XYZ file of N, CA and C in Angstrom:
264
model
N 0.816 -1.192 0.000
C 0.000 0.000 0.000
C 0.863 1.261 0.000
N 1.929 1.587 0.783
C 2.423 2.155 0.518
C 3.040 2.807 -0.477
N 3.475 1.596 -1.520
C 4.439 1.450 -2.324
C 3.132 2.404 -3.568
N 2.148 1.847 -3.385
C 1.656 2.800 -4.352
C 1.313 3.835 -3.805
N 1.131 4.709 -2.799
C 1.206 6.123 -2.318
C 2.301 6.942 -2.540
N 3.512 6.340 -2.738
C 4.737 6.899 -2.936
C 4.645 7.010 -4.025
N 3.941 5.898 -5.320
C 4.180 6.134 -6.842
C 3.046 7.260 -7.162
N 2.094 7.198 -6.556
C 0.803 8.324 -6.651
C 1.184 9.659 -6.782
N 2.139 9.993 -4.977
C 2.885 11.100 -5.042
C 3.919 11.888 -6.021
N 4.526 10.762 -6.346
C 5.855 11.185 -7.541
C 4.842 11.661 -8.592
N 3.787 11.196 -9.257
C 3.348 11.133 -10.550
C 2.474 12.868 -10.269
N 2.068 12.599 -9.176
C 0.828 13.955 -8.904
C 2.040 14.920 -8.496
N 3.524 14.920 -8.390
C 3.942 15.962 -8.473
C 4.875 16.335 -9.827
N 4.955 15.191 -10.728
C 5.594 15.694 -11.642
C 4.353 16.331 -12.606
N 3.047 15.734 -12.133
C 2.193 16.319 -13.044
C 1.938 18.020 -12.773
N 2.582 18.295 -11.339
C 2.005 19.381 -10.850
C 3.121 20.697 -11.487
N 4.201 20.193 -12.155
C 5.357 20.440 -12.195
C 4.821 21.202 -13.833
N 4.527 20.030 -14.649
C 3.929 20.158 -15.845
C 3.318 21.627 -16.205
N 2.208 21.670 -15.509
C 1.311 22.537 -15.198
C 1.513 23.686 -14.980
N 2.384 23.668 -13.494
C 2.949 25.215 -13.487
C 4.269 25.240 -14.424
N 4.646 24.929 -14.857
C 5.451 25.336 -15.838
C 5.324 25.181 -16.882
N 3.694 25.030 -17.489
C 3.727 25.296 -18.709
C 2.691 26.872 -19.071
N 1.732 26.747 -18.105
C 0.923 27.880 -18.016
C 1.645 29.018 -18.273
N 2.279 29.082 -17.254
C 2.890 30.759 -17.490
C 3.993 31.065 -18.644
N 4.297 30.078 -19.079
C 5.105 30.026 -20.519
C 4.482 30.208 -21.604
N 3.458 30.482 -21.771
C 2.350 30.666 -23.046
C 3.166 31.996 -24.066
N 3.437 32.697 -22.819
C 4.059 33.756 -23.492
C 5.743 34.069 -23.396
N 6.479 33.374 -22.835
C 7.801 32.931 -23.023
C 8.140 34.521 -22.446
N 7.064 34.267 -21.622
C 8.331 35.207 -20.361
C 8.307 35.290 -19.066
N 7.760 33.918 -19.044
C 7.897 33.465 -17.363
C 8.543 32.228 -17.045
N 8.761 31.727 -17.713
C 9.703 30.569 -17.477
C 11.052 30.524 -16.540
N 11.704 31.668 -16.611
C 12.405 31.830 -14.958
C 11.981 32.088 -13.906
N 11.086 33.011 -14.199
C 10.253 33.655 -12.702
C 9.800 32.262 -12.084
N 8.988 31.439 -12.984
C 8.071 30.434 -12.561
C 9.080 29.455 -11.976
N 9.554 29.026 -12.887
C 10.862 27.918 -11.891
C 11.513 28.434 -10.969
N 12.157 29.668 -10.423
C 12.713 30.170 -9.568
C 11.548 30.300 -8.514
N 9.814 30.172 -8.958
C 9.202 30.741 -7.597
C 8.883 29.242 -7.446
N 8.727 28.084 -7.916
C 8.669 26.667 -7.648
C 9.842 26.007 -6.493
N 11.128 26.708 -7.044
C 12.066 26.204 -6.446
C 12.193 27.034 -5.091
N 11.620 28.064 -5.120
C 11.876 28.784 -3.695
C 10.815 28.151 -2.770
N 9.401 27.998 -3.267
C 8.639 27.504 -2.470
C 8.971 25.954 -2.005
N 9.349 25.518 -2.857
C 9.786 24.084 -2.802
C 11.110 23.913 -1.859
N 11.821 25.017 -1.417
C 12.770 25.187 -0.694
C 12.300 24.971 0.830
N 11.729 26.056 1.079
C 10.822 26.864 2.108
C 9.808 25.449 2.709
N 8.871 24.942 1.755
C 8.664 23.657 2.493
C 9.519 22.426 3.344
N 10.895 22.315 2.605
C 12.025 21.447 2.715
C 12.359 22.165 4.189
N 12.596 23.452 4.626
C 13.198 24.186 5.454
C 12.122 22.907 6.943
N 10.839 23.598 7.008
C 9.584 23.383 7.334
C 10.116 21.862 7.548
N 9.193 20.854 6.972
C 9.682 19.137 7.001
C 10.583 19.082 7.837
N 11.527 19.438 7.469
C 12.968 18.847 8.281
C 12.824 19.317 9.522
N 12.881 20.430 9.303
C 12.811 20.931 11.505
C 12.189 20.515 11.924
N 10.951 20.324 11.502
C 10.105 19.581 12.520
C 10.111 18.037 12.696
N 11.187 17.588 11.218
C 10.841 16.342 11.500
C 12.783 15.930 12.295
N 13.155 16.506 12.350
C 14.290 16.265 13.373
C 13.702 16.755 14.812
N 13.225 17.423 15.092
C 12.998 17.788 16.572
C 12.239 16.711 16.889
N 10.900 16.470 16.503
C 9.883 14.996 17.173
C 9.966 14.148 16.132
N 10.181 13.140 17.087
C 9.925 11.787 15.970
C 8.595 11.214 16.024
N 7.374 11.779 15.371
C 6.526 10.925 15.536
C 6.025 10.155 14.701
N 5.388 8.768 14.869
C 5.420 7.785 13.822
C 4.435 8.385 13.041
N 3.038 9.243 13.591
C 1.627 8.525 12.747
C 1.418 9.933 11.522
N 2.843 10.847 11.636
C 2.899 11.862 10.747
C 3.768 11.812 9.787
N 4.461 10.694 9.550
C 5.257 9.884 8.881
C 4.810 9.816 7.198
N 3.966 9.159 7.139
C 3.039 9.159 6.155
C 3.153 10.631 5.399
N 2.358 11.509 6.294
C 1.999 12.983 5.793
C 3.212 13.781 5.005
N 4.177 13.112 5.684
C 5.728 14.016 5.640
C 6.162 13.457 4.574
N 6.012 11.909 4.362
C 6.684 11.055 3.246
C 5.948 11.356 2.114
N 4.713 11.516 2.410
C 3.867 11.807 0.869
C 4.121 13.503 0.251
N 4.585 14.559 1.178
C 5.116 15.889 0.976
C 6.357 15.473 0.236
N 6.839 14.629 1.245
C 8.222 15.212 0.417
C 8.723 14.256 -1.359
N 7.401 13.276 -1.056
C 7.616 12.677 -2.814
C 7.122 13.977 -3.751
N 5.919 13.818 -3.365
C 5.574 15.140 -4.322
C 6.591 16.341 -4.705
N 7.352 16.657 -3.212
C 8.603 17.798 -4.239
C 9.812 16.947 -4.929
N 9.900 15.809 -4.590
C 10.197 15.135 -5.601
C 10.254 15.045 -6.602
N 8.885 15.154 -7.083
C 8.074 14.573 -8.547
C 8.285 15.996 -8.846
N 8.294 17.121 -8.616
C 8.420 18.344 -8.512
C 9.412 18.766 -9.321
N 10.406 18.508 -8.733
C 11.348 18.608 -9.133
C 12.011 17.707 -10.627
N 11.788 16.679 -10.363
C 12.051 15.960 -11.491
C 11.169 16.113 -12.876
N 10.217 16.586 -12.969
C 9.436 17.645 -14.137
C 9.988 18.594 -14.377
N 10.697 19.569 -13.479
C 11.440 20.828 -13.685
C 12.396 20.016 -14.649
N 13.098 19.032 -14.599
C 14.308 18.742 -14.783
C 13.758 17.979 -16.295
N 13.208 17.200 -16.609
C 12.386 17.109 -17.686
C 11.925 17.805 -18.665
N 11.342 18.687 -18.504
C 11.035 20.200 -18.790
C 12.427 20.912 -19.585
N 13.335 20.769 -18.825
C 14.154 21.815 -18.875
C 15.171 20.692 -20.348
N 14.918 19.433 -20.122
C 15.639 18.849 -21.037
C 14.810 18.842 -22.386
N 13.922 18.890 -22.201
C 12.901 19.170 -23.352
C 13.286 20.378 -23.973
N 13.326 21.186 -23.225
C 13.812 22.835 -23.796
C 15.062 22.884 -24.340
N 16.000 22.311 -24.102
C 17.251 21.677 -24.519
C 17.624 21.362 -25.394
N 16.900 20.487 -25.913
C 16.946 18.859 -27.240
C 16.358 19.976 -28.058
């Protein structure tokens, strides 16, 4: 069960990745802004997760934290997709 919550997450964040980075590109002049404000927010969550998840260890938020942090995962790895697409 897990194993497919983790694949759910990756997919619903590379899809999420898609999305915002294709919208605001319509007009090919947001494509830095947009990845730079993905990656900052996507930072800023990472900041968040970790502190809290080094200070308490608790088991039954585990889940919540693991399914956050696939999604910036998947996040990320669309940026990176994306960007090879733009590339080729």
């Amino acid at each position: 069960m897990f194993l497919n919550i983790n694949i759910l997450s990756l997919m619903l964040g590379f899809f999420f990745a898609n999305i915002v980075s294709t919208m605001p590109a319509q007009t090919g002049d947001w494509n830095i802004i947009s990845g730079s404000i993905i990656v900052t927010i996507n930072e800023i969550i990472s900041k968040y997760i970790y502190r809290y998840r080094t200070k308490e260890k608790i088991k039954n938020k585990y889940l919540l934290f693991n399914f956050f942090n696939n999604i910036k995962i998947g996040i990320i790895y669309g940026l990176f997709v994306d960007a090879f697409k733009l590339g080729s």
